[in-house]
Amino acid sequence: MARPDSLIIAPSLLAADFSDLRGQIALAEQGGADWIHLDVMDGHFVPNITFGPPLIHSIRKETRLPLDTHLMIENADAFIDSFRSAGSDIITVHVEACTHLHRTIQHIHQSGAKAGITLNPATPASALIEILPYVDMVLVMSVNPGFGAQAFIPSSITKIREIAGMIKEQRLAVHIEVDGGIDTTTAHSVVQAGANVLVAGNYIFGSSDIPTAVRTLRRSAKPPVIV
Ligand code: DX5
Ligand code: ZN
């Protein structure tokens, strides 16, 4: 896993052409994507259904990039080992969906994956207080999970800043990922607030030039200093 001070672009396959995932992943890689973000939805925790371990197993054969798996499911514990065996490198669970969150994080680590936790837009940063030292990544949802191409929720910026402060204060090495409505108009402010992993679905895979979209997003997140 990269250091938390490096900028990571994680294209979300949710917005990709599912009939050509091999080609879409190759284009994202050409543009310099760092991770591939995989949105797993169960139709219970979120009002949508996507895919599970078998598809991830196929994707694993197509790329060497870390597979960043965002579980929007109930009863994540029952599936952690299957996602890990399928090839997930990072497994992120929702605090709202895990009754025994500490145990779930332990389970993810025991499987050999890195562990992330994520907060819905209405869940405050304070929900992280007890669990923060045990995780590798915090994912701030900047839209309500379930669908791509939704509008960025501006209050996410304050939350990212607050979480970045908690991480700094405790001297932890934890990534802050942000997911939902990330494009060239929002990337810079979330990075300024302290995020270092940018998930983007629609901006990248909705583009007619996927490699350029990855590069443009990266550039917009850290605009050159003009002297
Ligand atoms: C939403 C997913 C996101 C989604 C983001 O539930 O977690 O990863 O793909 O899509 P965009 O970038 O289109 O907002
Ligand atoms: Zn996601």
XYZ file of N, CA and C and ligand atoms in Angstrom:
696
model
N 0.862 -1.200 0.000
C 0.000 0.000 0.000
C 0.894 1.244 0.000
N 0.502 2.225 -0.809
C 1.285 3.466 -0.884
C 1.243 4.209 0.446
N 2.159 5.186 0.597
C 2.157 5.983 1.826
C 0.956 6.931 1.823
N 0.439 7.245 3.018
C -0.733 8.128 3.068
C -0.468 9.555 2.586
N 0.794 9.898 2.306
C 1.025 11.264 1.808
C 1.110 11.301 0.282
N 0.918 10.155 -0.382
C 0.942 10.195 -1.848
C -0.491 10.264 -2.390
N -0.658 10.922 -3.515
C -1.990 11.056 -4.107
C -2.324 9.807 -4.925
N -3.437 9.213 -4.602
C -3.842 7.959 -5.251
C -5.147 8.191 -6.001
N -5.151 7.811 -7.272
C -6.383 7.908 -8.064
C -6.955 6.493 -8.193
N -8.203 6.353 -7.762
C -8.848 5.034 -7.750
C -10.129 5.073 -8.590
N -10.024 4.791 -9.893
C -11.228 4.787 -10.734
C -12.226 3.725 -10.258
N -13.496 4.101 -10.190
C -14.533 3.168 -9.769
C -15.170 2.514 -10.989
N -15.101 1.184 -11.018
C -15.639 0.446 -12.175
C -17.162 0.509 -12.275
N -17.804 1.074 -11.237
C -19.269 1.173 -11.273
C -19.743 1.896 -12.540
N -18.951 2.854 -12.991
C -19.364 3.641 -14.163
C -18.755 3.100 -15.464
N -18.043 1.986 -15.384
C -17.373 1.453 -16.579
C -18.352 0.663 -17.452
N -17.914 0.371 -18.659
C -18.682 -0.475 -19.576
C -18.464 -1.927 -19.133
N -19.496 -2.527 -18.522
C -19.340 -3.867 -17.948
C -19.132 -4.938 -19.018
N -19.414 -4.604 -20.284
C -19.208 -5.607 -21.330
C -17.749 -5.653 -21.777
N -16.937 -4.721 -21.245
C -15.520 -4.699 -21.634
C -14.655 -4.259 -20.451
N -14.748 -4.956 -19.350
C -13.992 -4.542 -18.156
C -12.487 -4.632 -18.398
N -12.059 -5.639 -19.159
C -10.625 -5.767 -19.461
C -10.111 -4.506 -20.154
N -10.842 -4.067 -21.168
C -10.440 -2.876 -21.926
C -10.507 -1.615 -21.075
N -11.536 -1.518 -20.254
C -11.705 -0.309 -19.427
C -10.592 -0.201 -18.374
N -10.230 -1.337 -17.776
C -9.145 -1.345 -16.782
C -7.828 -0.957 -17.463
N -7.608 -1.488 -18.669
C -6.365 -1.174 -19.398
C -6.272 0.326 -19.680
N -7.385 0.944 -20.036
C -7.374 2.394 -20.312
C -7.098 3.190 -19.031
N -7.697 2.766 -17.932
C -7.440 3.453 -16.655
C -5.961 3.322 -16.287
N -5.394 2.156 -16.513
C -3.966 1.944 -16.226
C -3.087 2.822 -17.109
N -3.477 2.931 -18.378
C -2.711 3.801 -19.305
C -2.634 5.231 -18.790
N -3.714 5.678 -18.154
C -3.755 7.038 -17.624
C -3.031 7.187 -16.297
N -2.559 6.062 -15.743
C -1.798 6.126 -14.498
C -2.629 5.903 -13.245
N -3.750 5.201 -13.381
C -4.555 4.886 -12.187
C -3.696 4.108 -11.191
N -3.931 4.360 -9.900
C -3.123 3.706 -8.862
C -3.812 2.475 -8.282
N -5.112 2.582 -8.068
C -5.900 1.475 -7.540
C -7.143 1.335 -8.429
N -7.809 0.181 -8.326
C -9.127 0.012 -8.946
C -10.148 -0.108 -7.806
N -11.153 0.776 -7.845
C -12.173 0.809 -6.793
C -13.368 -0.042 -7.210
N -13.786 -0.941 -6.339
C -14.851 -1.893 -6.662
C -16.014 -1.712 -5.691
N -17.164 -1.374 -6.210
C -18.338 -1.075 -5.390
C -19.255 -2.280 -5.310
N -19.277 -2.891 -4.143
C -20.089 -4.090 -3.937
C -21.371 -3.695 -3.185
N -22.514 -3.938 -3.805
C -23.807 -3.534 -3.225
C -24.744 -4.735 -3.166
N -25.509 -4.797 -2.062
C -26.300 -6.009 -1.807
C -27.810 -5.844 -1.936
N -28.271 -4.632 -2.250
C -29.720 -4.436 -2.351
C -30.423 -4.340 -1.003
N -29.658 -4.414 0.099
C -30.233 -4.276 1.450
C -29.681 -3.037 2.137
N -28.357 -2.995 2.278
C -27.755 -1.818 2.908
C -27.910 -0.596 2.005
N -27.836 -0.818 0.713
C -28.063 0.252 -0.272
C -29.083 -0.221 -1.303
N -29.798 0.709 -1.905
C -30.871 0.302 -2.827
C -30.365 0.001 -4.244
N -29.360 -0.847 -4.333
C -28.824 -1.217 -5.640
C -28.033 -2.515 -5.461
N -27.851 -3.248 -6.546
C -27.101 -4.516 -6.512
C -26.018 -4.435 -7.585
N -24.796 -4.850 -7.239
C -23.743 -4.825 -8.272
C -23.158 -6.223 -8.470
N -22.038 -6.497 -7.841
C -21.343 -7.770 -8.108
C -20.659 -8.249 -6.830
N -20.096 -9.454 -6.910
C -19.455 -10.038 -5.730
C -18.129 -10.695 -6.072
N -17.665 -11.617 -5.219
C -16.335 -12.212 -5.388
C -16.041 -12.822 -6.772
N -16.986 -13.495 -7.448
C -16.606 -14.097 -8.737
C -16.112 -13.062 -9.751
N -16.768 -11.906 -9.800
C -16.334 -10.871 -10.748
C -14.956 -10.328 -10.341
N -14.755 -10.163 -9.048
C -13.459 -9.658 -8.566
C -12.357 -10.664 -8.898
N -12.668 -11.929 -8.800
C -11.711 -12.978 -9.162
C -11.276 -12.820 -10.630
N -12.222 -12.505 -11.502
C -11.893 -12.295 -12.931
C -11.072 -11.035 -13.125
N -11.441 -9.968 -12.399
C -10.714 -8.697 -12.528
C -9.269 -8.863 -12.045
N -9.103 -9.680 -11.013
C -7.759 -9.913 -10.438
C -6.773 -10.386 -11.506
N -7.280 -11.112 -12.492
C -6.395 -11.641 -13.546
C -6.035 -10.580 -14.563
N -6.745 -9.444 -14.540
C -6.564 -8.425 -15.565
C -5.654 -7.285 -15.142
N -5.337 -7.196 -13.845
C -4.545 -6.044 -13.391
C -3.703 -6.404 -12.178
N -2.570 -5.710 -12.072
C -1.742 -5.890 -10.874
C -1.995 -4.755 -9.876
N -2.841 -3.808 -10.245
C -3.140 -2.695 -9.328
C -3.890 -3.218 -8.101
N -3.676 -2.565 -6.948
C -4.444 -2.963 -5.761
C -5.950 -2.858 -6.014
N -6.685 -3.851 -5.578
C -8.144 -3.846 -5.712
C -8.740 -3.337 -4.397
N -9.346 -2.166 -4.508
C -9.877 -1.407 -3.373
C -11.376 -1.697 -3.314
N -11.770 -2.544 -2.378
C -13.124 -3.094 -2.393
C -13.996 -2.434 -1.332
N -15.010 -1.732 -1.796
C -15.908 -0.948 -0.945
C -17.184 -1.759 -0.750
N -17.326 -2.348 0.441
C -18.483 -3.203 0.707
C -19.653 -2.387 1.228
N -20.682 -2.290 0.429
C -21.923 -1.641 0.859
C -22.932 -2.760 1.085
N -22.626 -3.577 2.103
C -23.429 -4.779 2.343
C -23.660 -4.967 3.834
N -24.747 -5.674 4.142
C -24.971 -6.106 5.522
C -24.207 -7.411 5.720
N -23.917 -7.724 6.968
C -23.233 -8.976 7.309
C -21.922 -9.163 6.541
N -21.099 -8.122 6.540
C -19.820 -8.172 5.810
C -18.945 -9.327 6.294
N -19.014 -9.635 7.588
C -18.143 -10.694 8.146
C -18.258 -12.014 7.386
N -19.462 -12.315 6.925
C -19.690 -13.595 6.252
C -18.977 -13.674 4.904
N -18.535 -12.517 4.396
C -17.998 -12.500 3.033
C -16.530 -12.064 2.933
N -15.942 -11.632 4.051
C -14.582 -11.083 4.004
C -13.588 -12.084 3.407
N -13.626 -13.327 3.855
C -12.652 -14.308 3.349
C -12.847 -14.568 1.855
N -14.099 -14.551 1.398
C -14.345 -14.753 -0.044
C -13.793 -13.593 -0.858
N -13.966 -12.363 -0.356
C -13.422 -11.218 -1.112
C -11.901 -11.265 -1.118
N -11.325 -11.637 -0.006
C -9.866 -11.722 0.060
C -9.353 -12.808 -0.898
N -9.983 -13.970 -0.897
C -9.553 -15.051 -1.795
C -9.739 -14.654 -3.247
N -10.752 -13.846 -3.519
C -10.990 -13.402 -4.904
C -9.915 -12.435 -5.372
N -9.212 -11.797 -4.420
C -8.121 -10.906 -4.821
C -8.204 -9.489 -4.296
N -9.129 -9.194 -3.393
C -9.216 -7.835 -2.837
C -7.996 -7.563 -1.957
N -7.394 -6.380 -2.147
C -6.224 -5.992 -1.334
C -6.637 -5.123 -0.158
N -7.646 -4.284 -0.381
C -8.151 -3.400 0.659
C -9.648 -3.700 0.759
N -10.120 -3.921 1.980
C -11.543 -4.190 2.172
C -12.080 -3.132 3.131
N -13.072 -2.396 2.646
C -13.642 -1.290 3.428
C -15.085 -1.611 3.777
N -15.408 -1.426 5.064
C -16.774 -1.694 5.529
C -17.398 -0.415 6.082
N -18.718 -0.370 6.085
C -19.444 0.791 6.608
C -19.626 0.675 8.114
N -19.354 1.743 8.842
C -19.585 1.705 10.293
C -21.078 1.483 10.569
N -21.931 1.975 9.676
C -23.376 1.876 9.893
C -23.876 0.431 9.724
N -23.057 -0.413 9.094
C -23.516 -1.774 8.774
C -22.842 -2.837 9.647
N -21.952 -2.418 10.560
C -21.199 -3.403 11.349
C -21.485 -3.242 12.835
N -22.079 -4.242 13.437
C -22.401 -4.178 14.862
C -21.131 -4.312 15.696
N -20.241 -5.222 15.290
C -18.999 -5.455 16.037
C -17.827 -5.015 15.151
N -17.716 -3.727 15.015
C -16.775 -3.163 14.038
C -15.328 -3.561 14.315
N -14.926 -3.526 15.566
C -13.547 -3.881 15.903
C -13.240 -5.315 15.490
N -14.178 -6.208 15.744
C -13.988 -7.615 15.355
C -13.901 -7.744 13.830
N -14.736 -6.981 13.131
C -14.723 -7.039 11.664
C -13.375 -6.557 11.118
N -12.839 -5.499 11.716
C -11.530 -4.991 11.277
C -10.443 -6.043 11.541
N -10.528 -6.684 12.696
C -9.570 -7.766 12.999
C -9.668 -8.873 11.951
N -10.885 -9.198 11.601
C -11.130 -10.259 10.610
C -10.494 -9.884 9.256
N -10.679 -8.638 8.853
C -10.089 -8.193 7.573
C -8.570 -8.334 7.640
N -7.968 -7.901 8.739
C -6.507 -8.006 8.866
C -6.055 -9.469 8.894
N -6.812 -10.297 9.598
C -6.439 -11.724 9.641
C -6.491 -12.363 8.252
N -7.364 -11.829 7.400
C -7.466 -12.378 6.034
C -6.261 -11.993 5.195
N -5.502 -10.988 5.675
C -4.317 -10.537 4.931
C -4.564 -9.268 4.144
N -5.759 -8.710 4.219
C -6.070 -7.468 3.489
C -5.844 -6.258 4.396
N -5.735 -5.083 3.785
C -5.748 -3.829 4.527
C -7.209 -3.512 4.850
N -7.423 -2.810 5.962
C -8.799 -2.571 6.406
C -9.162 -1.095 6.348
N -10.301 -0.835 5.715
C -10.830 0.524 5.677
C -12.193 0.573 6.351
N -12.533 1.777 6.858
C -13.900 1.967 7.350
C -14.468 3.193 6.678
N -15.760 3.183 6.483
C -16.373 4.293 5.774
C -17.589 4.838 6.511
N -17.800 6.127 6.294
C -18.879 6.871 6.941
C -19.829 7.421 5.889
N -21.118 7.184 6.085
C -22.132 7.828 5.237
C -22.120 9.337 5.478
N -22.691 10.110 4.581
C -22.692 11.570 4.769
C -23.270 12.021 6.112
N -24.264 11.320 6.653
C -24.890 11.767 7.910
C -24.184 11.253 9.161
N -23.146 10.447 8.985
C -22.420 9.907 10.151
C -21.264 10.836 10.497
N -21.207 11.309 11.761
C -20.151 12.269 12.104
C -18.770 11.625 12.238
N -17.741 12.451 12.108
C -16.354 11.985 12.257
C -16.135 11.366 13.631
N -16.898 11.807 14.629
C -16.706 11.286 15.990
C -16.976 9.778 16.077
N -17.675 9.215 15.090
C -17.916 7.767 15.081
C -16.609 6.984 14.957
N -15.518 7.683 14.597
C -14.231 7.011 14.370
C -13.359 6.940 15.618
N -13.748 7.672 16.667
C -12.824 7.887 17.787
C -12.179 6.586 18.288
N -12.965 5.574 18.551
C -12.412 4.340 19.141
C -11.689 3.459 18.123
N -12.092 3.542 16.857
C -11.611 2.549 15.888
C -10.424 3.057 15.044
N -10.245 4.363 15.032
C -9.227 4.949 14.136
C -7.838 4.303 14.237
N -7.324 4.021 15.450
C -5.970 3.443 15.520
C -5.855 2.049 14.896
N -6.974 1.412 14.602
C -6.942 0.026 14.126
C -7.083 -0.104 12.611
N -7.282 1.011 11.918
C -7.579 0.905 10.483
C -6.454 1.486 9.623
N -6.457 1.082 8.362
C -5.467 1.580 7.404
C -6.022 2.743 6.591
N -7.346 2.844 6.531
C -7.945 3.875 5.689
C -9.328 4.258 6.218
N -9.638 5.548 6.081
C -11.007 6.032 6.331
C -11.549 6.521 4.990
N -12.723 6.053 4.635
C -13.379 6.491 3.402
C -14.532 7.417 3.766
N -14.451 8.638 3.300
C -15.523 9.609 3.537
C -16.453 9.576 2.330
N -17.685 9.160 2.553
C -18.662 9.167 1.449
C -19.149 10.598 1.247
N -18.953 11.095 0.050
C -19.380 12.470 -0.249
C -20.667 12.484 -1.075
N -21.290 11.312 -1.183
C -22.674 11.168 -1.677
C -23.283 10.039 -0.843
N -24.591 9.888 -0.902
C -25.196 8.720 -0.253
C -24.901 7.496 -1.115
N -24.375 6.414 -0.511
C -23.938 5.284 -1.312
C -25.086 4.588 -2.039
N -24.769 4.024 -3.173
C -25.759 3.261 -3.936
C -25.693 3.514 -5.431
N -25.294 4.729 -5.800
C -25.326 5.077 -7.221
C -24.148 5.985 -7.581
N -23.778 5.928 -8.857
C -22.758 6.839 -9.359
C -23.399 8.133 -9.840
N -22.543 9.054 -10.241
C -22.971 10.307 -10.885
C -23.916 11.162 -10.050
N -23.748 11.164 -8.731
C -24.549 12.046 -7.878
C -23.728 13.289 -7.542
N -24.425 14.315 -7.051
C -23.740 15.577 -6.743
C -22.970 15.478 -5.426
N -21.765 15.995 -5.425
C -20.885 16.071 -4.253
C -21.577 16.850 -3.129
N -21.504 16.336 -1.904
C -22.098 17.019 -0.739
C -21.005 17.878 -0.085
N -21.138 19.206 -0.143
C -20.040 20.094 0.275
C -19.590 19.939 1.729
N -20.510 19.541 2.645
C -20.101 19.416 4.054
C -19.070 18.293 4.255
N -18.856 17.476 3.226
C -17.828 16.422 3.326
C -16.454 17.029 3.561
N -16.257 18.245 3.088
C -14.938 18.880 3.203
C -14.595 19.132 4.671
N -15.559 19.629 5.419
C -15.340 19.860 6.859
C -15.042 18.534 7.555
N -15.754 17.499 7.149
C -15.547 16.195 7.793
C -14.146 15.654 7.493
N -13.707 15.811 6.253
C -12.356 15.350 5.894
C -11.316 16.094 6.739
N -11.520 17.406 6.889
C -10.558 18.215 7.660
C -10.514 17.739 9.119
N -11.691 17.450 9.633
C -11.776 16.984 11.017
C -11.056 15.636 11.195
N -11.261 14.728 10.248
C -10.626 13.399 10.331
C -9.112 13.534 10.160
N -8.694 14.400 9.245
C -7.253 14.623 9.050
C -6.627 15.129 10.352
N -7.353 15.975 11.070
C -6.876 16.491 12.356
C -6.740 15.370 13.390
N -7.720 14.467 13.419
C -7.679 13.347 14.373
C -6.479 12.438 14.076
N -6.231 12.203 12.792
C -5.125 11.318 12.385
C -3.785 11.944 12.766
N -3.692 13.256 12.534
C -2.440 13.969 12.828
C -2.184 13.989 14.336
N -3.224 14.300 15.064
C -3.109 14.390 16.519
C -2.638 13.067 17.134
N -3.129 11.969 16.579
C -2.757 10.644 17.118
C -1.528 10.072 16.420
N -0.960 10.844 15.507
C 0.250 10.431 14.749
C 0.073 9.061 14.106
N -1.033 8.897 13.390
C -1.330 7.631 12.729
C -0.982 7.727 11.241
N -0.792 6.580 10.611
C -0.566 6.544 9.158
C -1.816 5.956 8.518
N -2.804 6.794 8.310
C -4.099 6.333 7.797
C -4.450 7.127 6.540
N -4.811 6.410 5.479
C -5.257 7.084 4.260
C -6.645 7.695 4.472
N -6.898 8.820 3.830
C -8.268 9.351 3.765
C -8.703 9.310 2.303
N -9.727 8.498 2.063
C -10.268 8.335 0.711
C -11.595 9.075 0.640
N -11.905 9.624 -0.510
C -13.192 10.297 -0.671
C -13.865 9.762 -1.929
N -15.175 9.567 -1.824
C -15.906 8.808 -2.848
C -17.274 9.442 -3.085
N -17.474 9.905 -4.322
C -18.773 10.440 -4.712
C -18.673 11.864 -5.234
N -18.993 12.034 -6.511
C -18.990 13.379 -7.089
C -17.597 13.987 -7.228
N -16.582 13.144 -7.341
C -15.225 13.675 -7.492
C -14.936 13.916 -8.976
N -14.561 15.152 -9.265
C -14.185 15.548 -10.630
C -13.202 16.709 -10.519
N -12.962 17.394 -11.611
C -11.947 18.462 -11.572
C -12.435 19.691 -10.792
N -13.721 19.754 -10.478
C -14.200 20.902 -9.688
C -14.139 20.638 -8.181
N -14.052 19.361 -7.783
C -14.080 19.034 -6.346
C -12.756 18.450 -5.835
N -11.945 17.910 -6.736
C -10.731 17.181 -6.303
C -9.788 18.054 -5.484
N -9.583 19.279 -5.930
C -8.602 20.124 -5.253
C -9.023 20.404 -3.806
N -10.288 20.745 -3.590
C -10.692 21.087 -2.217
C -10.655 19.896 -1.271
N -10.940 18.687 -1.766
C -10.876 17.545 -0.843
C -9.425 17.190 -0.503
N -8.542 17.384 -1.470
C -7.115 17.125 -1.199
C -6.570 18.195 -0.246
N -6.973 19.435 -0.463
C -6.563 20.514 0.450
C -7.028 20.221 1.877
N -8.208 19.609 1.994
C -8.766 19.304 3.322
C -8.046 18.130 3.990
N -7.335 17.312 3.194
C -6.560 16.216 3.795
C -6.773 14.851 3.167
N -7.635 14.751 2.144
C -7.824 13.448 1.492
C -6.620 13.151 0.599
N -6.254 11.870 0.479
C -5.162 11.513 -0.439
C -5.543 10.409 -1.423
N -6.765 9.844 -1.283
C -7.228 8.843 -2.247
C -8.528 9.344 -2.867
N -8.520 9.507 -4.175
C -9.703 10.025 -4.871
C -10.350 8.905 -5.678
N -11.590 8.592 -5.336
C -12.374 7.641 -6.126
C -13.131 8.456 -7.163
N -13.164 7.991 -8.393
C -13.982 8.681 -9.398
C -14.531 7.655 -10.370
N -15.841 7.654 -10.510
C -16.506 6.751 -11.439
C -16.887 7.480 -12.700
N -17.936 8.277 -12.588
C -18.483 8.952 -13.756
C -17.459 9.862 -14.445
N -16.661 10.585 -13.669
C -15.713 11.515 -14.295
C -14.738 10.760 -15.203
N -14.298 9.580 -14.742
C -13.292 8.840 -15.528
C -13.953 7.972 -16.607
N -14.868 7.108 -16.210
C -15.410 6.166 -17.200
C -16.533 6.764 -18.042
N -17.035 7.914 -17.637
C -18.020 8.610 -18.470
C -17.333 9.442 -19.538
N -16.012 9.476 -19.475
C -15.255 10.297 -20.425
C -15.005 9.528 -21.726
N -14.904 10.272 -22.828
C -14.609 9.602 -24.102
C -13.112 9.316 -24.214
N -12.312 9.871 -23.295
C -10.865 9.622 -23.292
C -10.457 9.294 -21.849
N -10.548 8.021 -21.514
C -10.348 7.579 -20.121
C -8.919 7.873 -19.609
N -7.864 7.557 -20.385
C -6.515 7.850 -19.863
C -6.309 9.333 -19.563
N -6.815 10.198 -20.446
C -6.663 11.647 -20.215
C -7.466 12.075 -18.986
N -8.624 11.482 -18.790
C -9.442 11.850 -17.621
C -8.694 11.533 -16.324
N -8.007 10.396 -16.285
C -7.238 10.045 -15.071
C -6.147 11.091 -14.838
N -5.442 11.435 -15.903
C -4.339 12.417 -15.775
C -4.861 13.802 -15.389
N -5.978 14.200 -15.998
C -6.535 15.534 -15.725
C -7.017 15.627 -14.283
N -7.619 14.545 -13.810
C -8.095 14.549 -12.419
C -6.914 14.697 -11.467
N -5.840 13.960 -11.741
C -4.660 14.038 -10.868
C -4.099 15.465 -10.861
N -4.022 16.057 -12.058
C -3.466 17.414 -12.170
C -4.362 18.427 -11.433
N -5.660 18.242 -11.545
C -6.575 19.208 -10.917
C -6.529 19.123 -9.393
N -6.159 17.952 -8.892
C -6.099 17.782 -7.441
C -4.941 18.550 -6.841
N -3.876 18.667 -7.612
C -2.686 19.382 -7.143
C -2.254 20.337 -8.221
N -2.925 21.489 -8.372
C -2.556 22.402 -9.458
C -1.129 22.916 -9.282
N -0.412 23.152 -10.398
C 0.963 23.621 -10.303
C 1.037 24.979 -9.606
N 2.093 25.176 -8.863
C 2.281 26.463 -8.178
C 2.738 27.494 -9.216
N 2.015 28.611 -9.308
C 2.388 29.656 -10.288
C 3.212 30.723 -9.570
N 4.431 30.967 -10.105
C 5.285 31.970 -9.435
C 5.437 33.217 -10.303
C -21.359 5.110 -4.693
C -20.023 4.454 -4.917
C -19.030 5.236 -5.666
C -19.414 5.634 -7.053
C -18.893 7.024 -7.254
O -22.098 4.333 -3.838
O -19.440 4.121 -3.663
O -17.747 4.588 -5.675
O -18.905 4.808 -8.050
O -19.365 7.464 -8.451
P -19.133 8.924 -9.028
O -17.642 9.168 -9.059
O -19.760 8.841 -10.355
O -19.817 9.872 -8.077
Zn -17.304 3.370 -3.655
